[in-house]
PDB file of C-alpha atoms in Angstrom:
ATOM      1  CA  UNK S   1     141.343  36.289  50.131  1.00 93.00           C
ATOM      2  CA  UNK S   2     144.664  36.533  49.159  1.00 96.00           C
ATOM      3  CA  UNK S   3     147.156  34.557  47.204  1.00 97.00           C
ATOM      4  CA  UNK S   4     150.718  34.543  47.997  1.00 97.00           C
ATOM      5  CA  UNK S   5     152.988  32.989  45.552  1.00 97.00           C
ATOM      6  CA  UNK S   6     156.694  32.642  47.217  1.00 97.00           C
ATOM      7  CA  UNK S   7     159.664  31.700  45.555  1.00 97.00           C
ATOM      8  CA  UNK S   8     162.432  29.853  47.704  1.00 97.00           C
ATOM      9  CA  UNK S   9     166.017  29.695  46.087  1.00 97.00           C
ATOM     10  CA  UNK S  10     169.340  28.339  47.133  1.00 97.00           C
ATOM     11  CA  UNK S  11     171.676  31.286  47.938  1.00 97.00           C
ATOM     12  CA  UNK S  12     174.100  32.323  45.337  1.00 93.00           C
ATOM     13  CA  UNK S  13     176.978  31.129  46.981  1.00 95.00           C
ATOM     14  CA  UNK S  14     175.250  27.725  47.721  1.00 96.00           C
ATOM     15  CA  UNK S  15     176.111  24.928  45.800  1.00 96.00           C
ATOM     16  CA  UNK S  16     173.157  23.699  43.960  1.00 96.00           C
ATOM     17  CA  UNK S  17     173.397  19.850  42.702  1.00 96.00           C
ATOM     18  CA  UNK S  18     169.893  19.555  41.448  1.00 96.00           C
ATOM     19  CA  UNK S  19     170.605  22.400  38.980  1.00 97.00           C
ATOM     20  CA  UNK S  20     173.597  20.751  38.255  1.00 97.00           C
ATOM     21  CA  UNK S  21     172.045  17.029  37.840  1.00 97.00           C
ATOM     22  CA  UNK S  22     169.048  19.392  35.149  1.00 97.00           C
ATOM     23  CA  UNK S  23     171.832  21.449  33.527  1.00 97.00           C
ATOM     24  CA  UNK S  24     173.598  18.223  32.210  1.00 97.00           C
ATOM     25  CA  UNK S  25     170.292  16.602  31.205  1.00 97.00           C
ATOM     26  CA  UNK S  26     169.177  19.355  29.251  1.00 97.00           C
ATOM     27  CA  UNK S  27     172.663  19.005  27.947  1.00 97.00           C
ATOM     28  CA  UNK S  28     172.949  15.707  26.935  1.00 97.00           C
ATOM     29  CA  UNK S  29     169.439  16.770  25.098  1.00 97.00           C
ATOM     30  CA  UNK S  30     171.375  18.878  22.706  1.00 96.00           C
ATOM     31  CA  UNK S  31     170.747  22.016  24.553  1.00 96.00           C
ATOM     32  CA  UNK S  32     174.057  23.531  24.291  1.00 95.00           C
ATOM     33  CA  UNK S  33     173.056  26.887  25.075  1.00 95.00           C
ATOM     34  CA  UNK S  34     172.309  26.461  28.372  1.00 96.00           C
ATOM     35  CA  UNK S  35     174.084  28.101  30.721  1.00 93.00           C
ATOM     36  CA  UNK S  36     173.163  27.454  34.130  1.00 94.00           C
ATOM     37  CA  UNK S  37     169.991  25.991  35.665  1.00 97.00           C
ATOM     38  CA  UNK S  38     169.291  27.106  39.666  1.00 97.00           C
ATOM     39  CA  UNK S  39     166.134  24.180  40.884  1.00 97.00           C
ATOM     40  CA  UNK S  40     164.369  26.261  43.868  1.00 97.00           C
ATOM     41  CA  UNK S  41     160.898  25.249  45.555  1.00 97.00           C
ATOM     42  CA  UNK S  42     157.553  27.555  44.727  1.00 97.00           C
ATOM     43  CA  UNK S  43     154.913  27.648  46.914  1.00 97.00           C
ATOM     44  CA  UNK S  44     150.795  29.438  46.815  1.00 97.00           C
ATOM     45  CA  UNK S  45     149.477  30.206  49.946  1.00 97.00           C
ATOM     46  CA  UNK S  46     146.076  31.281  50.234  1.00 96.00           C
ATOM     47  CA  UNK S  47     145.404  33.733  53.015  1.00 96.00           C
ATOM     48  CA  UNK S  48     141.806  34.559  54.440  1.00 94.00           C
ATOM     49  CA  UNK S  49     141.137  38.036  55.795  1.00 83.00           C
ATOM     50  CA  UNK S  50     142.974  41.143  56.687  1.00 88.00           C
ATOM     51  CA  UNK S  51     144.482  43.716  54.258  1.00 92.00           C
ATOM     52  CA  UNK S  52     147.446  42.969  51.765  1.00 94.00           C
ATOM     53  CA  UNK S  53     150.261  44.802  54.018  1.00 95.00           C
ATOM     54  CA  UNK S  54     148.899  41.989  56.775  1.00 95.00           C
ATOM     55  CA  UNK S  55     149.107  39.322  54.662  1.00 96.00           C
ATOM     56  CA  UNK S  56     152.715  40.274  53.460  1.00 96.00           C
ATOM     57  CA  UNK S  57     153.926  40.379  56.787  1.00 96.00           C
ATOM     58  CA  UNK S  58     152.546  37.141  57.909  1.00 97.00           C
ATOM     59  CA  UNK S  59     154.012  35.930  54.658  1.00 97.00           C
ATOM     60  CA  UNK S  60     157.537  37.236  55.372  1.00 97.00           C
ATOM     61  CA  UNK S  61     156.510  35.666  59.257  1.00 97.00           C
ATOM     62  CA  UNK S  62     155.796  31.822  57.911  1.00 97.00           C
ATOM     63  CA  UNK S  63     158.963  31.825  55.144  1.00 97.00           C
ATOM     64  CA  UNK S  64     161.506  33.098  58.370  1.00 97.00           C
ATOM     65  CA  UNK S  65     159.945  30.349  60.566  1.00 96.00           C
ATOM     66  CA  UNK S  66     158.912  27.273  58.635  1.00 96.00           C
ATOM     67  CA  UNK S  67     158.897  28.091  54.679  1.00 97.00           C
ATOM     68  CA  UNK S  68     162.490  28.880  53.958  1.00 97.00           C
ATOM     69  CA  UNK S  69     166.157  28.021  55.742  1.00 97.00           C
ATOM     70  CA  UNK S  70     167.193  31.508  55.728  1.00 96.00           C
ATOM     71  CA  UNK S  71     170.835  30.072  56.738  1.00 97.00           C
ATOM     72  CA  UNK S  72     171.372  28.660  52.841  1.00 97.00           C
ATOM     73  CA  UNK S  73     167.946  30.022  50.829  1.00 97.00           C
ATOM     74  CA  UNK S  74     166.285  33.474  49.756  1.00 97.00           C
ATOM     75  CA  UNK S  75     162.646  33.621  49.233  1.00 97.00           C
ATOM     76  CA  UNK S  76     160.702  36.357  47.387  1.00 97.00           C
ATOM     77  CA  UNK S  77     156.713  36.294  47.296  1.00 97.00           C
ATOM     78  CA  UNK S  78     154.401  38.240  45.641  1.00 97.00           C
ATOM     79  CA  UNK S  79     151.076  38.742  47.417  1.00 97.00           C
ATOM     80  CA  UNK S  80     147.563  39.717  45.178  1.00 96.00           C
ATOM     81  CA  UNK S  81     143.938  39.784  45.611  1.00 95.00           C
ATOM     82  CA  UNK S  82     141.832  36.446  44.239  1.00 92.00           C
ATOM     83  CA  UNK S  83     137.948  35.799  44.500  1.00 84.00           C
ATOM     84  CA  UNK S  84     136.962  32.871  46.550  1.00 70.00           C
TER      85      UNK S  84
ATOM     86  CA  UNK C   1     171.453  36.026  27.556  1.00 93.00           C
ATOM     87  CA  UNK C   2     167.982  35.137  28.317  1.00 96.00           C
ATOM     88  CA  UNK C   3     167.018  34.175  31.738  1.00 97.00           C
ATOM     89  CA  UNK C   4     163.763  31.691  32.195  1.00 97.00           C
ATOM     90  CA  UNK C   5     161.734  31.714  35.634  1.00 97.00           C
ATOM     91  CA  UNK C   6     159.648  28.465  35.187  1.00 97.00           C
ATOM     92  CA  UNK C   7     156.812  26.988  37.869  1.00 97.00           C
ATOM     93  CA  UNK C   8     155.650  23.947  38.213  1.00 97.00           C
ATOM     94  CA  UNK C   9     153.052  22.902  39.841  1.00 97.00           C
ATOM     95  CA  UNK C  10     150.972  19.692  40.261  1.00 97.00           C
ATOM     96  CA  UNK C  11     147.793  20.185  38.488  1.00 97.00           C
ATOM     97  CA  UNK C  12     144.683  21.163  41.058  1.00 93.00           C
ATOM     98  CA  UNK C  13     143.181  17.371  40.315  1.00 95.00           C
ATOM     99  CA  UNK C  14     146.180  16.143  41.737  1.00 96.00           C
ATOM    100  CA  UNK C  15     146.674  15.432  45.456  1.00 96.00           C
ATOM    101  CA  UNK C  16     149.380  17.592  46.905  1.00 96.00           C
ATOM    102  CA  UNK C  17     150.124  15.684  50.081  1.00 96.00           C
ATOM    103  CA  UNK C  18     153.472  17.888  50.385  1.00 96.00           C
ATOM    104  CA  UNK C  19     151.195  21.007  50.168  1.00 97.00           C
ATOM    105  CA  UNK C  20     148.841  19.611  52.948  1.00 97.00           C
ATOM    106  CA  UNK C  21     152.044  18.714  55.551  1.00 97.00           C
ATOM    107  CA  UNK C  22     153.135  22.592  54.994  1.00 97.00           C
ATOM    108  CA  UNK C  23     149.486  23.761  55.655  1.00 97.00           C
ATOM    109  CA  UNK C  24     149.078  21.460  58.738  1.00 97.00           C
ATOM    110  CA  UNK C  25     152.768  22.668  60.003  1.00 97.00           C
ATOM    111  CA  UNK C  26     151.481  26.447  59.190  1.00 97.00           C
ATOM    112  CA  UNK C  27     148.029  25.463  61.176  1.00 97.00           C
ATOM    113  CA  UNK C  28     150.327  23.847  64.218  1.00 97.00           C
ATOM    114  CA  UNK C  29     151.929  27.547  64.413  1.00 97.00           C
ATOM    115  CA  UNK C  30     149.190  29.255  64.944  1.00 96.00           C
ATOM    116  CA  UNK C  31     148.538  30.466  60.967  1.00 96.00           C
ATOM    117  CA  UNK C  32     144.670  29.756  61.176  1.00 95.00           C
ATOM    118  CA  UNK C  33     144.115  31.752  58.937  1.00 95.00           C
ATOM    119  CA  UNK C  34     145.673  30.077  56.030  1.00 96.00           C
ATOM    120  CA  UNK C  35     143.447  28.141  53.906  1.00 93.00           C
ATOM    121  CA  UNK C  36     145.220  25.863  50.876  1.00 93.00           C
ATOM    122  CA  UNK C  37     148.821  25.605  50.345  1.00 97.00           C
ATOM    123  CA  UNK C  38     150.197  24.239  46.964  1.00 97.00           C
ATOM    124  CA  UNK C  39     154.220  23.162  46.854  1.00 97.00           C
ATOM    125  CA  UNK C  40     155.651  22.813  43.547  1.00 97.00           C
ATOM    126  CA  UNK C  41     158.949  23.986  41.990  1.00 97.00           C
ATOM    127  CA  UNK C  42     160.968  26.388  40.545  1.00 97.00           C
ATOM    128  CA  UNK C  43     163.959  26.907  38.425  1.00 97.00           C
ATOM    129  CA  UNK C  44     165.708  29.154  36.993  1.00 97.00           C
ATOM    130  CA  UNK C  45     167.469  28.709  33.386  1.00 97.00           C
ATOM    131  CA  UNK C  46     170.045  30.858  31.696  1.00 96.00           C
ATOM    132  CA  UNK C  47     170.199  30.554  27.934  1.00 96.00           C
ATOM    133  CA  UNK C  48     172.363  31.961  25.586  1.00 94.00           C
ATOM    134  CA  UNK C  49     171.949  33.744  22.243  1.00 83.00           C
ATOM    135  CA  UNK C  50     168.734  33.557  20.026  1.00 87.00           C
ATOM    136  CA  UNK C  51     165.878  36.319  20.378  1.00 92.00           C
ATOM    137  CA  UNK C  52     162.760  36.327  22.961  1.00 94.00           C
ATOM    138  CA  UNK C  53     160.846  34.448  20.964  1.00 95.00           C
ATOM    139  CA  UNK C  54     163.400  31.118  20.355  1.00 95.00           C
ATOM    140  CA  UNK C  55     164.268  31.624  23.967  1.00 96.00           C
ATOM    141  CA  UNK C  56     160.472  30.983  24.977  1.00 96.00           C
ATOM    142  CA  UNK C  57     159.810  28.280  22.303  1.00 96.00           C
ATOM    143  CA  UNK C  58     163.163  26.296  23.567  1.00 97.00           C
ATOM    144  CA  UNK C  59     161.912  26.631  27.621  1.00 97.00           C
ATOM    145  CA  UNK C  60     158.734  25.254  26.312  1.00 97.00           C
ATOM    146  CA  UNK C  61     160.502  22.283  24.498  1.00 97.00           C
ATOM    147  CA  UNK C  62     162.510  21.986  27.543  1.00 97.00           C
ATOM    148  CA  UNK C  63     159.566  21.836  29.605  1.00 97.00           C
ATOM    149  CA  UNK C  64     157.912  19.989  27.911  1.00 97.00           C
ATOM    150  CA  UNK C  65     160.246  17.063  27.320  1.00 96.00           C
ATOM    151  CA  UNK C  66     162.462  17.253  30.937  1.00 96.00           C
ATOM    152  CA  UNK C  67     161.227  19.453  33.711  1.00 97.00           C
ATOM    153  CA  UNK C  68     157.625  18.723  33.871  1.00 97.00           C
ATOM    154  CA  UNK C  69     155.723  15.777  34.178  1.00 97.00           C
ATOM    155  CA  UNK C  70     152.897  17.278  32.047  1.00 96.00           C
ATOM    156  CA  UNK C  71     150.639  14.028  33.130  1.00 97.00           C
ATOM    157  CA  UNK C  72     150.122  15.510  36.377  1.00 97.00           C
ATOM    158  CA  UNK C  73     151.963  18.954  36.950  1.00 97.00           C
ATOM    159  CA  UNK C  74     151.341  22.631  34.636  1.00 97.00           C
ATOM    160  CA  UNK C  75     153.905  24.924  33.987  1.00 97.00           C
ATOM    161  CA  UNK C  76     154.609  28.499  33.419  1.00 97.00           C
ATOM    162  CA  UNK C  77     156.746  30.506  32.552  1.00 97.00           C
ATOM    163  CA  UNK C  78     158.823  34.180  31.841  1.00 97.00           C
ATOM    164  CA  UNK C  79     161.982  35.207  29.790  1.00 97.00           C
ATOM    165  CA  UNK C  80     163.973  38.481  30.684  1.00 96.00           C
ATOM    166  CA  UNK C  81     166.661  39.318  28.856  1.00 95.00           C
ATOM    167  CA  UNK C  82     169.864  39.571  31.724  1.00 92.00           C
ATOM    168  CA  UNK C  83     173.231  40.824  31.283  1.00 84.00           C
ATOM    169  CA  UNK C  84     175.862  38.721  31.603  1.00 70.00           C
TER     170      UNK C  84
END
């Protein structure tokens, strides 16, 4: 089985409130060193069967169709072998 | 500058209802082949100054007082150091 652990993130040029609303929390925390804070979704998908180049591309498949809004987000993913 | 990659995710004794509307959309595609999906979240934190190791013991503290619900969700995370 594999395990596919995706990463969605606003786009660069896409504003990004939430980080805002968490960057002036951890501010008004005292942590002044904080620069700028980016909130994104995560996701682990397990996968049954095939080889990993399969389940990579059926990965890449489900984040263009449902997973990810490739108009305003980028999504990386990592895909790696797990026991049952 | 220090850049922190942090995912949170609800703990597996915890109901992920979000999670099971993703896997059930995936399922309604066609994806039969996909057996457990887990949403969480993940952000991204710049923070300046300090070494690796106050870096990681500050994202912790950070964590552990603001972005995670550590009731019901684990963390984890990495530091890189990133060029300005």
């Amino acid at each position: 089985m594999w395990k596919a652990r995706i990463e969605i993130m606003l786009k660069k040029s896409v504003l990004d409130p939430q980080g805002q609303a968490v960057e002036g929390a951890l501010h008004s925390l005292g942590y002044d060193n904080v620069r700028s804070v980016r909130v994104g979704k995560y996701l682990e998908v397990d996968i049954d069967g095939g080889d990993k180049e399969a389940a990579g591309a059926q990965v890449r498949e489900m984040c263009e169709r449902l997973l990810a809004n490739t108009v305003i987000e980028d999504y990386t993913f990592t895909v790696t072998e797990v026991q049952r």
